[in-house]
Short mmCIF file of N, CA and C in Angstrom, two decimals:
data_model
loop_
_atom_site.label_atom_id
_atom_site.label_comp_id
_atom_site.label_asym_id
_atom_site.label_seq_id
_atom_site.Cartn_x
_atom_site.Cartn_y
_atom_site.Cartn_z
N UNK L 716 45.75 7.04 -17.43
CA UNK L 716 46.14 8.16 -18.27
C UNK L 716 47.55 8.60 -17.93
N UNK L 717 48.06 8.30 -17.10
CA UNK L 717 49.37 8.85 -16.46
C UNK L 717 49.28 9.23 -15.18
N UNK L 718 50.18 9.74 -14.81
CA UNK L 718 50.73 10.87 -13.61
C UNK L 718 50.13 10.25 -12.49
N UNK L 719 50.39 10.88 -11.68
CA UNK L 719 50.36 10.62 -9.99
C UNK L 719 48.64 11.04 -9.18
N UNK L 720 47.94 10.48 -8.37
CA UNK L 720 47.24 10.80 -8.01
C UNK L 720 46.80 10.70 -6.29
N UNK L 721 46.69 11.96 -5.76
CA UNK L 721 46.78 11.69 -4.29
C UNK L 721 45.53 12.03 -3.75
N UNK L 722 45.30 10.85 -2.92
CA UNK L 722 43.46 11.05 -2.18
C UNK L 722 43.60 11.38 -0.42
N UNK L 723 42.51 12.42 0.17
CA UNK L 723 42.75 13.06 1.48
C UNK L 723 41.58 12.93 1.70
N UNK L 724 41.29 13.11 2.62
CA UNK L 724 40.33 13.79 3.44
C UNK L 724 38.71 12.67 3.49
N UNK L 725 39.17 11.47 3.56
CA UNK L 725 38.09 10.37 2.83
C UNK L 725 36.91 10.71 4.14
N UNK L 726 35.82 10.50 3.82
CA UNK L 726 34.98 11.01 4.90
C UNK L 726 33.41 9.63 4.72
N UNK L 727 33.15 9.31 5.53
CA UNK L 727 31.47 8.83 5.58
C UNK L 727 30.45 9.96 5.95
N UNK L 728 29.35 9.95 5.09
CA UNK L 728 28.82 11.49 5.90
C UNK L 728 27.41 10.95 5.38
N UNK L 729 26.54 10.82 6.50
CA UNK L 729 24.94 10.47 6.47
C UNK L 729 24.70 11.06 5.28
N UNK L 730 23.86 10.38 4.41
CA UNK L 730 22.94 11.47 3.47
C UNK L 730 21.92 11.84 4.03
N UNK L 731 21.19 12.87 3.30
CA UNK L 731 20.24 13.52 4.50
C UNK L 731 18.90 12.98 3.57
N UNK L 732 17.53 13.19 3.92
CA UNK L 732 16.62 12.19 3.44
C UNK L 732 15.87 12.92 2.87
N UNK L 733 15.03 12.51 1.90
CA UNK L 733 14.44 13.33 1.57
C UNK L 733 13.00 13.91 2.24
N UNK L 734 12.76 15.00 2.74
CA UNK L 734 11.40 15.07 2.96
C UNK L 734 10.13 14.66 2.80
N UNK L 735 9.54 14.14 4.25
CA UNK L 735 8.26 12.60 3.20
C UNK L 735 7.29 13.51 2.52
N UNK L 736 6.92 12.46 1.35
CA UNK L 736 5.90 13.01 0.88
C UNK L 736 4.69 13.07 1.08
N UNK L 737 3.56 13.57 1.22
CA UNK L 737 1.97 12.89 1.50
C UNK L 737 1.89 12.18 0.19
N UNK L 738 1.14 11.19 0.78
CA UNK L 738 0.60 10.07 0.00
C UNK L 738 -1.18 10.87 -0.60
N UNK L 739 -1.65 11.26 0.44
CA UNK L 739 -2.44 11.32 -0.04
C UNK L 739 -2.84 13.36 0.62
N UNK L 740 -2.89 14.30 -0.36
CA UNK L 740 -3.24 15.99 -0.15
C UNK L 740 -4.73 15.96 -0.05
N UNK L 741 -5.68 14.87 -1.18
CA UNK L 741 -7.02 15.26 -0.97
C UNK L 741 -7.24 16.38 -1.75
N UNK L 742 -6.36 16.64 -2.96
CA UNK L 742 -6.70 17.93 -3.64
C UNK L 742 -7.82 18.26 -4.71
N UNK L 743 -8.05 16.70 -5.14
CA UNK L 743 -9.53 16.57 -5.87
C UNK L 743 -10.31 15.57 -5.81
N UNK L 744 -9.88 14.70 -4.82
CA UNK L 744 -10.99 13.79 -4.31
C UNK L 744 -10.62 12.70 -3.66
N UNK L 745 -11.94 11.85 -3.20
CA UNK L 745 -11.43 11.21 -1.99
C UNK L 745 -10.65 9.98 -2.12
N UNK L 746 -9.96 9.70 -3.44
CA UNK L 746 -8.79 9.17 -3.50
C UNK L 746 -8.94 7.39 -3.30
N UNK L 747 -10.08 7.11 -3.38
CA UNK L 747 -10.41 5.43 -3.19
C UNK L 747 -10.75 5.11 -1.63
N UNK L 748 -11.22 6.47 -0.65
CA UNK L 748 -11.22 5.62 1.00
C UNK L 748 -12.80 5.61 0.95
N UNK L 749 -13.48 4.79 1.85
CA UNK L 749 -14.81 4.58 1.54
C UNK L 749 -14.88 4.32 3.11
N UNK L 750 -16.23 4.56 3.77
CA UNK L 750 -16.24 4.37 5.29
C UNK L 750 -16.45 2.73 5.42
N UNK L 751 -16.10 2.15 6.74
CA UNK L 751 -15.57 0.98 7.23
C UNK L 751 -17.32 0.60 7.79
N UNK L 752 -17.44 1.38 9.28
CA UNK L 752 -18.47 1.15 9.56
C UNK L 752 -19.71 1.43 8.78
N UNK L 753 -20.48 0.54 8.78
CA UNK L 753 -21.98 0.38 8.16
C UNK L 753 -22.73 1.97 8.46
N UNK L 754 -22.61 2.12 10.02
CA UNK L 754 -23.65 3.06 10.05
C UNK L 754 -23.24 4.36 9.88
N UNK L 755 -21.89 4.76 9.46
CA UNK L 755 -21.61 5.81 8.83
C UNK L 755 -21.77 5.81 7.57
N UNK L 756 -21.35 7.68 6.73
CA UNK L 756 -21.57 7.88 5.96
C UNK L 756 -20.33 7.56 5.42
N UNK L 757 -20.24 7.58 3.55
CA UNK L 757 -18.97 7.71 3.19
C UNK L 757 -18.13 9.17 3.49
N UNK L 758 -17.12 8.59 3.28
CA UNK L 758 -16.40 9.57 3.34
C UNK L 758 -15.93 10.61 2.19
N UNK L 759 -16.14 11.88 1.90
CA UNK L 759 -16.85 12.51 0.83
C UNK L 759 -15.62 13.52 0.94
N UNK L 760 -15.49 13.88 -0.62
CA UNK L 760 -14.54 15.17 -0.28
C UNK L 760 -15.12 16.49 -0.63
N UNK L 761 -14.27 17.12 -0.08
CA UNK L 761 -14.65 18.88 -0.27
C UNK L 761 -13.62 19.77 -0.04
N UNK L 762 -13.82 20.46 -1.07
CA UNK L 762 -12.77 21.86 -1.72
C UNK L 762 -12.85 22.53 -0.11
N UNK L 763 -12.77 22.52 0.88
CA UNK L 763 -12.77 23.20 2.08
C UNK L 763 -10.98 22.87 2.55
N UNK L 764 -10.55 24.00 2.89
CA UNK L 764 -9.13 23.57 3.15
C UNK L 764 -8.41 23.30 2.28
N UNK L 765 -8.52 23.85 0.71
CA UNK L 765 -8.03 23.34 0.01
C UNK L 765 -7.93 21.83 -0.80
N UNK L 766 -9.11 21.45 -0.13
CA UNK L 766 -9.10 19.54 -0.17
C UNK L 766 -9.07 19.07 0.67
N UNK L 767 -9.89 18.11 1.27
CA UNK L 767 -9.90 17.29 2.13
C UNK L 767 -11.24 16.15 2.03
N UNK L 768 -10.79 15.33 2.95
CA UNK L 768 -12.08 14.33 3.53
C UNK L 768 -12.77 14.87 4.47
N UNK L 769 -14.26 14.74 4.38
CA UNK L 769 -14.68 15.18 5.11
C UNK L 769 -15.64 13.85 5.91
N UNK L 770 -15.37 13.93 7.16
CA UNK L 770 -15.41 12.95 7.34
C UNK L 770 -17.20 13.17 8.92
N UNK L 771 -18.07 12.14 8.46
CA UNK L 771 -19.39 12.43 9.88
C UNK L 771 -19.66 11.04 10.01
N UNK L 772 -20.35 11.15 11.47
CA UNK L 772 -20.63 9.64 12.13
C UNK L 772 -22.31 9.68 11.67
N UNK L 773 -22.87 8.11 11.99
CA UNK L 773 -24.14 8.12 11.84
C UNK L 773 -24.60 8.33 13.04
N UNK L 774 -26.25 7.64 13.24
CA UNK L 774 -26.55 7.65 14.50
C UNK L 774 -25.58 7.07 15.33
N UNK L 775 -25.79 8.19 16.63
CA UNK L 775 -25.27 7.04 17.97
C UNK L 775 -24.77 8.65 18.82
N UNK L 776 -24.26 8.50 19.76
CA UNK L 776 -23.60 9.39 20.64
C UNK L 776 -21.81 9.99 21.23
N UNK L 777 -21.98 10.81 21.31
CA UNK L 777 -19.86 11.01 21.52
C UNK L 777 -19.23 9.38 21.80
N UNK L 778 -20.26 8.72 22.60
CA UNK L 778 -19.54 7.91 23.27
C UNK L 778 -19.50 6.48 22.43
N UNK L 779 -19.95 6.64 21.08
CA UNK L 779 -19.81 5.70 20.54
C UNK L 779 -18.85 5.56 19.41
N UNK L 780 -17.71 4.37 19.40
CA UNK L 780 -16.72 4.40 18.01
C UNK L 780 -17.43 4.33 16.54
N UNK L 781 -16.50 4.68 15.58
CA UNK L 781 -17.28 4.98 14.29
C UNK L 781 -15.83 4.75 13.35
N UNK L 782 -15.50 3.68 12.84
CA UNK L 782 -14.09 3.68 11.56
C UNK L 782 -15.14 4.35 10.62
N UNK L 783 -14.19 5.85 10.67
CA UNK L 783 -15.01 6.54 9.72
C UNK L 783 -14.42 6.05 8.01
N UNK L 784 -13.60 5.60 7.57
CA UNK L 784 -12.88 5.52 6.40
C UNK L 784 -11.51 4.66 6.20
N UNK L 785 -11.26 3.62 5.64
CA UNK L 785 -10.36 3.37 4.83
C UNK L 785 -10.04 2.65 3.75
N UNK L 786 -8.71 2.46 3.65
CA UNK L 786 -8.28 2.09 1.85
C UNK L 786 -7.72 0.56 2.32
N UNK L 787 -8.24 -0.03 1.36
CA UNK L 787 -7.65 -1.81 1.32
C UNK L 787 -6.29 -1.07 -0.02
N UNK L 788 -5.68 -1.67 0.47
CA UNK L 788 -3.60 -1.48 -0.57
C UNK L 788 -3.85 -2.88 -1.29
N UNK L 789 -3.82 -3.19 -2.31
CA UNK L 789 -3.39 -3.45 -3.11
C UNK L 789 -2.11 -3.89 -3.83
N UNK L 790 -1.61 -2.76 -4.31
CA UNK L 790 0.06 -2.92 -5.13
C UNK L 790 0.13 -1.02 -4.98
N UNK L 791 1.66 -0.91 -5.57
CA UNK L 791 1.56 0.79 -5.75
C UNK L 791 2.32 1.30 -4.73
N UNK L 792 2.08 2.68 -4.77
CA UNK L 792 3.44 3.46 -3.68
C UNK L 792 2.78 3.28 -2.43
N UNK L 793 2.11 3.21 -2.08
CA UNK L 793 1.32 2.97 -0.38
C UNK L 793 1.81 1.88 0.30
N UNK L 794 1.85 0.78 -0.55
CA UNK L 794 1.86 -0.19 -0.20
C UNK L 794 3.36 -0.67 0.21
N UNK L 795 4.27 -0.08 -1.15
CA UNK L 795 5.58 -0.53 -0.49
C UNK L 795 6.07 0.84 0.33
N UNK L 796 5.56 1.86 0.59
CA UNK L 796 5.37 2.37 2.09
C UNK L 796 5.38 2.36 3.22
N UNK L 797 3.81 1.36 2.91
CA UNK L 797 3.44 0.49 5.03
C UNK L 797 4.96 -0.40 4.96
N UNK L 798 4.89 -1.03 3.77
CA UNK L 798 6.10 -2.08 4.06
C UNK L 798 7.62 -1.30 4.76
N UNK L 799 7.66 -0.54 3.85
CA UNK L 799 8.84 0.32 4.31
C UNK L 799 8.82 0.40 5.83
N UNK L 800 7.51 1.18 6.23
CA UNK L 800 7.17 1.16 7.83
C UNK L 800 7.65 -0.01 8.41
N UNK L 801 6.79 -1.04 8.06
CA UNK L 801 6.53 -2.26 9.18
C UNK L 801 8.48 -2.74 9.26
N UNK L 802 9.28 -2.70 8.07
CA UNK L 802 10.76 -3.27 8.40
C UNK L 802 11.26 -2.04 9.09
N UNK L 803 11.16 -0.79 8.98
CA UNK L 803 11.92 -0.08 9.18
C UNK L 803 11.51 0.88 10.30
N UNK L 804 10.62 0.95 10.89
CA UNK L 804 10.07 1.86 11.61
C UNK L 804 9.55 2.89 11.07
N UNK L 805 9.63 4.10 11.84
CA UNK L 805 8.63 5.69 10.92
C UNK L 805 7.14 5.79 11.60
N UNK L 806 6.76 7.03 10.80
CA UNK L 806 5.63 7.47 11.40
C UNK L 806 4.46 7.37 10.82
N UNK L 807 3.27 7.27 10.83
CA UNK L 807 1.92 7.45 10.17
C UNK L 807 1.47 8.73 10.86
N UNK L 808 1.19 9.61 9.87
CA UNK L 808 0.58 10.52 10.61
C UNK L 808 -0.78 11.50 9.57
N UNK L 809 -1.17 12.37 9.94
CA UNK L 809 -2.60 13.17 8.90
C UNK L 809 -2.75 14.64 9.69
N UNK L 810 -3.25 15.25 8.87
CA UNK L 810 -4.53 16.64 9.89
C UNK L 810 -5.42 16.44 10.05
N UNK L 811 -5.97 16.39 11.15
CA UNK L 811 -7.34 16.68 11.45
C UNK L 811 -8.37 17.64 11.68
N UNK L 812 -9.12 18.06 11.05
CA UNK L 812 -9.27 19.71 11.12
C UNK L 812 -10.69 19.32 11.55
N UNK L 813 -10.84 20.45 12.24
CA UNK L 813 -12.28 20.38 13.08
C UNK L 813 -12.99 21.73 13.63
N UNK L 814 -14.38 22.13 14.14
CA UNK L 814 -14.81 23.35 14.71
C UNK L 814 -13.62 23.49 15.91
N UNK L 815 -13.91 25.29 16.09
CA UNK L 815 -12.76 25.77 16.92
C UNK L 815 -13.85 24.93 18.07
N UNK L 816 -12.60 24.26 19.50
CA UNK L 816 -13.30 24.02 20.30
C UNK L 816 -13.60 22.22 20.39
N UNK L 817 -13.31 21.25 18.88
CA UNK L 817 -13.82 20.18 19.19
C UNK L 817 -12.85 19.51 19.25
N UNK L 818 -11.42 19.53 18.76
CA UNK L 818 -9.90 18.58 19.10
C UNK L 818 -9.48 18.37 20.26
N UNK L 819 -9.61 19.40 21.36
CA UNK L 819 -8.71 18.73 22.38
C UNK L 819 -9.30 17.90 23.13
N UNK L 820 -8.87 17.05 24.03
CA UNK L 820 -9.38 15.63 24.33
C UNK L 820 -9.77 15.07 23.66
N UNK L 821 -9.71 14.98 22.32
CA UNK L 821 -10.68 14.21 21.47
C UNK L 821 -9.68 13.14 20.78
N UNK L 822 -10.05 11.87 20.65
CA UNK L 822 -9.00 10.40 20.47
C UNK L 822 -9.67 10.30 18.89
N UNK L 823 -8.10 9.96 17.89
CA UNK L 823 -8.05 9.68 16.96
C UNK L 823 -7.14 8.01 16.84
N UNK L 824 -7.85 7.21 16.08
CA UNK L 824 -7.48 6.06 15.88
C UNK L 824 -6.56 5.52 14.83
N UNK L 825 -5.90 4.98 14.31
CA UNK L 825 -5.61 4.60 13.16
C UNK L 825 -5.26 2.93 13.36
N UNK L 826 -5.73 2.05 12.20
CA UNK L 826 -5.64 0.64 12.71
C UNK L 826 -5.27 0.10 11.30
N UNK L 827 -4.71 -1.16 11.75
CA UNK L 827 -3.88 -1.68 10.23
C UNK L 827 -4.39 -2.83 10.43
N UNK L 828 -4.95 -3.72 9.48
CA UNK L 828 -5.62 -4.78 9.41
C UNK L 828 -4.40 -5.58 9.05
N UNK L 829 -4.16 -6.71 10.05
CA UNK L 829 -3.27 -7.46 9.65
C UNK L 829 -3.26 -8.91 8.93
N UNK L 830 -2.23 -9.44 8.38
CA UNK L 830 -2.19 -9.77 7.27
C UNK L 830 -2.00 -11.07 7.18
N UNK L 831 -3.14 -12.03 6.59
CA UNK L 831 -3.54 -13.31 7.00
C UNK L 831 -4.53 -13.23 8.04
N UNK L 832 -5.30 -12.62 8.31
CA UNK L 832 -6.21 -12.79 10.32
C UNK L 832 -7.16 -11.52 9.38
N UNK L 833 -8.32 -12.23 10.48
CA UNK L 833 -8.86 -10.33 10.74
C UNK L 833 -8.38 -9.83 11.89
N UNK L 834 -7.42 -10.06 12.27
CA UNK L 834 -7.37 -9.31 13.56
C UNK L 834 -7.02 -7.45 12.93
N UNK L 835 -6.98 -6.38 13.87
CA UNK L 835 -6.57 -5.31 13.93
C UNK L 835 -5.50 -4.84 14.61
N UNK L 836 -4.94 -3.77 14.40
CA UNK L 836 -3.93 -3.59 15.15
C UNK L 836 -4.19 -1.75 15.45
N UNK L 837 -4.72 -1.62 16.33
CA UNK L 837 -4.90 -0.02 16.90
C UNK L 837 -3.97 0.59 17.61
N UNK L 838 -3.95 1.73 16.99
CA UNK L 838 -3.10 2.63 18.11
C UNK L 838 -3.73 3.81 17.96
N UNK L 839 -3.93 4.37 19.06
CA UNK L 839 -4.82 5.98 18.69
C UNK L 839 -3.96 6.87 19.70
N UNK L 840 -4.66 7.97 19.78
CA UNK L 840 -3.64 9.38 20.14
C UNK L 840 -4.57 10.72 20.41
N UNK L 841 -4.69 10.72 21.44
CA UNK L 841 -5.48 11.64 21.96
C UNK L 841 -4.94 13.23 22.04
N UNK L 842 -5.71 14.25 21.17
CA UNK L 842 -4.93 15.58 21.15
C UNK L 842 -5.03 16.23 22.20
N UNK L 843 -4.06 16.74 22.34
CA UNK L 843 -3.39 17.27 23.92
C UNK L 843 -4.01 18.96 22.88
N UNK L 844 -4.14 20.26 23.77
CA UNK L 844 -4.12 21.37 23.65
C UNK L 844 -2.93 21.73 23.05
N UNK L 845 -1.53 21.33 23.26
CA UNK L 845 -0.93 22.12 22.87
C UNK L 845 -0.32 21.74 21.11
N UNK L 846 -0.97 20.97 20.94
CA UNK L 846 -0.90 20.35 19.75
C UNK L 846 -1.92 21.09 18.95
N UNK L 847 -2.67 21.75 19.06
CA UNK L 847 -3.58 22.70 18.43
C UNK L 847 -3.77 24.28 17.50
N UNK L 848 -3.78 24.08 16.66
CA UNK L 848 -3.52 25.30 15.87
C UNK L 848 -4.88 26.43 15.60
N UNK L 849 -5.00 27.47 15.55
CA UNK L 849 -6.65 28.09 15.45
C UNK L 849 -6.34 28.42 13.97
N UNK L 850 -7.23 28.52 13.24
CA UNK L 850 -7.73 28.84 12.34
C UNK L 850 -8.28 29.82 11.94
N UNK L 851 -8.21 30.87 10.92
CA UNK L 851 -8.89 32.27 10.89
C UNK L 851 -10.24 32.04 10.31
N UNK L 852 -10.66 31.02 10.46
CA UNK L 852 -12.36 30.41 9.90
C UNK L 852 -13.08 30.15 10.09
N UNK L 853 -12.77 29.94 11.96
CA UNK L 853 -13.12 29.62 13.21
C UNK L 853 -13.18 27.79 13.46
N UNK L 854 -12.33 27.49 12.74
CA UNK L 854 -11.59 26.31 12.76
C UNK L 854 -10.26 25.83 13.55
N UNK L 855 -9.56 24.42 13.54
CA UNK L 855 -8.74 24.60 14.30
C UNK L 855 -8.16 23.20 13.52
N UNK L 856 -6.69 23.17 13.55
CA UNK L 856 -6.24 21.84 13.22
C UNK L 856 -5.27 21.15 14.34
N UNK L 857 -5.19 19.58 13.87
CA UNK L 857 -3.67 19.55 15.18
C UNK L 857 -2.79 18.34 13.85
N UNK L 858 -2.35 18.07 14.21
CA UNK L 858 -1.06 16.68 13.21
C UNK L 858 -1.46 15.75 14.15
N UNK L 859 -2.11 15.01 13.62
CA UNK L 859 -1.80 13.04 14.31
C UNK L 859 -0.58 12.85 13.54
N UNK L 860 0.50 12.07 14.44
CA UNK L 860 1.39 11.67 14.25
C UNK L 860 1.72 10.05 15.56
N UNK L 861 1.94 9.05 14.52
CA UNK L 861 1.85 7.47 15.33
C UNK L 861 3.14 7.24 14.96
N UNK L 862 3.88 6.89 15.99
CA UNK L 862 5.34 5.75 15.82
C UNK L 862 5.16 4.46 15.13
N UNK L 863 5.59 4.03 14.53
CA UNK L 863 5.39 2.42 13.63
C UNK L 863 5.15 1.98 14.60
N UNK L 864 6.57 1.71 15.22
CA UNK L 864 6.74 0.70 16.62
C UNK L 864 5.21 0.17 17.18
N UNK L 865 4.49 1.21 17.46
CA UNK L 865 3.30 1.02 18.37
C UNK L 865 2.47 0.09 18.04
N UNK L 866 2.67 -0.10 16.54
CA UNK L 866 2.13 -1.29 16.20
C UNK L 866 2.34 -2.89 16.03
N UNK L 867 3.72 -3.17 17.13
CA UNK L 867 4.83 -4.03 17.05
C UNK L 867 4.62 -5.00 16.42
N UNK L 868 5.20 -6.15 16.30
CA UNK L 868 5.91 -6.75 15.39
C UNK L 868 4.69 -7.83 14.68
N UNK L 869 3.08 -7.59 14.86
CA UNK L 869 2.52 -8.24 13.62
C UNK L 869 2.16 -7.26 12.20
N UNK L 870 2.74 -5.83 12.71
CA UNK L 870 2.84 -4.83 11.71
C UNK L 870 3.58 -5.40 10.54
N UNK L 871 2.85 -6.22 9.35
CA UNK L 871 3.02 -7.03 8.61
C UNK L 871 1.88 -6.48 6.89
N UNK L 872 2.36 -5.89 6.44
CA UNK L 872 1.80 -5.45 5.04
C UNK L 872 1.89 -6.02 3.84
N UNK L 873 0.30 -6.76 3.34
CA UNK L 873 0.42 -7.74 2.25
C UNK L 873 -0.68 -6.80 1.59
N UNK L 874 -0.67 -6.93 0.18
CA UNK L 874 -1.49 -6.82 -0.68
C UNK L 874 -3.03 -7.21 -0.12
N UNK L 875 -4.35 -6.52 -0.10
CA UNK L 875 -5.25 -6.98 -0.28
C UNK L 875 -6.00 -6.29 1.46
N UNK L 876 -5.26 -6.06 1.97
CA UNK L 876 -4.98 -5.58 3.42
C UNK L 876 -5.05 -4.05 3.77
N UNK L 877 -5.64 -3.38 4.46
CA UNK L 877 -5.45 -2.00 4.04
C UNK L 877 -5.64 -1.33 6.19
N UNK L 878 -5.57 0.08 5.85
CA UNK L 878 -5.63 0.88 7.01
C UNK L 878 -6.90 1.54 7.47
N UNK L 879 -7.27 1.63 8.44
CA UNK L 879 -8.68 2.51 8.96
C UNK L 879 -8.52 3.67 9.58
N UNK L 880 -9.22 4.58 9.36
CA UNK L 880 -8.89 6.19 10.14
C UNK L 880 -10.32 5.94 10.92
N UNK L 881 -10.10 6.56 11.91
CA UNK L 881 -11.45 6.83 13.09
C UNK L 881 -11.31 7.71 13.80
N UNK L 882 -12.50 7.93 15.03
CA UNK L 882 -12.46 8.55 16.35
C UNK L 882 -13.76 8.36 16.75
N UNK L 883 -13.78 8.68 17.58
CA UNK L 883 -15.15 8.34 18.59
C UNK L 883 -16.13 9.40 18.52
N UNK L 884 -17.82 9.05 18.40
CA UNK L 884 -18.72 10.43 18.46
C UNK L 884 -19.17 10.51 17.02
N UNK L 885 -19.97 11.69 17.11
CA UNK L 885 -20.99 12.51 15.93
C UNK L 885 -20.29 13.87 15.51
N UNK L 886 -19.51 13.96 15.88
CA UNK L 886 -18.35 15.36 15.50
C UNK L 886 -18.49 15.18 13.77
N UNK L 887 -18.56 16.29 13.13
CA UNK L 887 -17.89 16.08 11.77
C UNK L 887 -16.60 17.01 11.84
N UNK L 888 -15.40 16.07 11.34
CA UNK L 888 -13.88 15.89 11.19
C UNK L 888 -13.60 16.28 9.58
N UNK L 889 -12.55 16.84 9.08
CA UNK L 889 -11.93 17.03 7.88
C UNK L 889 -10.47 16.55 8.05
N UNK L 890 -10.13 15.28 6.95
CA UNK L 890 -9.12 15.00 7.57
C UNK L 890 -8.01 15.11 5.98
N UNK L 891 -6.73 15.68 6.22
CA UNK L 891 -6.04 15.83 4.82
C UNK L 891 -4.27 15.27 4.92
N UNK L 892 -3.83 15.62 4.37
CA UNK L 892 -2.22 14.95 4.52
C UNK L 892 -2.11 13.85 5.08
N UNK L 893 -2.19 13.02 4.77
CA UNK L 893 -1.94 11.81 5.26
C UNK L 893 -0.32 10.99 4.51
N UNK L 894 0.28 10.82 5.41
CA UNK L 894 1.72 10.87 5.14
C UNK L 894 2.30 9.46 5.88
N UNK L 895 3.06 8.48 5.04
CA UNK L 895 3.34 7.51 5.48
C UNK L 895 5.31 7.64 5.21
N UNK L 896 6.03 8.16 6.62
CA UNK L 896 7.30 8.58 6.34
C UNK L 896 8.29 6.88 7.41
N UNK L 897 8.86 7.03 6.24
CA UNK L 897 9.97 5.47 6.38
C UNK L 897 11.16 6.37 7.56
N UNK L 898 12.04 5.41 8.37
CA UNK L 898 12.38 6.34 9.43
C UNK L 898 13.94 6.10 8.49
N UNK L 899 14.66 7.24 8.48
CA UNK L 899 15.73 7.70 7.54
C UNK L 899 17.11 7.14 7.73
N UNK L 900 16.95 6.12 8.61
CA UNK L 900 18.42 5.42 8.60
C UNK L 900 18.10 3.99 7.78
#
C-alpha cells in the first residue's frame, strides 16, 4: 500500500492452555462404564452429588480387589485424549466421594489395558488425610490424580482398548469428574 513500516518489541510468549475439561461430570448417567469384575455390581448412576457413579463391591471382604467399572474407547474425544496422554504426558485423575470416615488409607486404582496383550498397566494412589475434604452431608471427597508417566512407555492407546477404575473392599464409593488433562507444553 505504501509508506514505511517499523516492527519492535518481537516477543515469544507461551500460550496459556486451556483448562481441562471432564470427559466425563456423570450429570445424567452412567455414560457407557459397566463393572469389569463378574462379582460386582454394575455401576449405576445417581442424582446424589449432582451426578455421579455410584459405585459397590459384591461378596468378599475389605481385603479383597474389585475393578469396579470401565469403558472399552473405541473412536471419539477419549480416545484421542489417552493418546494425547500416552505421547505427551498429563494426568488422569476423578472424585471419589465416600461416607465421612471411609477415604483415608483407602487405595484407588486406575489401569489401562494395553494395546495388542491383555496385559494391564496399574497405578493406584492411596488417599493421604490431607487430601480430604468433609462434606455438609456427612460425606467426604478427595481428587485422585495419576501422572501419565507412571504408566511408562507401554502406555499405548488403540481403539477397542479401554480403562478400569477400582479399589479394594465392600465400601460403596461415588465416583464423578473424571478428567483426562494432556500436559500443556
Amino acid at each position: 500500500v505504501g509508506g514505511e513500516v517499523y516492527i519492535d518489541n518481537v516477543r515469544f510468549v507461551r500460550s496459556v492452555p486451556p483448562p481441562p475439561v471432564a470427559l466425563y461430570t456423570f450429570d445424567e448417567g452412567a455414560e457407557g462404564f459397566q463393572h469389569y469384575n463378574g462379582t460386582s455390581p454394575d455401576a449405576t448412576f445417581t442424582t446424589n452429588f449432582g451426578g455421579a457413579i455410584k459405585l459397590a463391591a459384591g461378596a468378599g471382604d475389605d481385603a479383597t480387589y474389585y475393578w469396579h467399572c470401565g469403558k472399552e474407547i473405541n473412536a471419539g474425544y477419549q480416545l484421542d485424549r489417552l493418546k494425547s496422554l500416552a505421547a505427551n504426558g498429563g494426568t488422569i485423575s476423578y472424585d471419589v466421594i465416600g461416607a465421612a470416615g471411609t477415604l483415608a488409607g483407602h487405595g484407588f486404582t486406575v489401569a489401562i489395558k494395553v494395546y495388542n496383550t491383555w496385559k494391564f498397566i496399574q497405578v493406584s494412589h492411596t488417599v493421604d488425610a490431607g487430601e480430604i475434604v468433609a462434606l455438609d452431608d456427612g460425606n467426604e471427597i478427595a481428587r485422585i490424580t495419576l501422572d501419565a508417566a507412571q504408566f511408562g512407555p507401554d502406555f499405548i492407546v488403540q481403539s477397542g482398548y479401554g480403562y478400569y477404575l477400582g479399589y479394594n473392599g465392600t465400601k460403596v464409593y461415588h465416583l464423578d469428574n473424571v478428567v483426562f488433562s494432556p500436559n500443556p507444553e
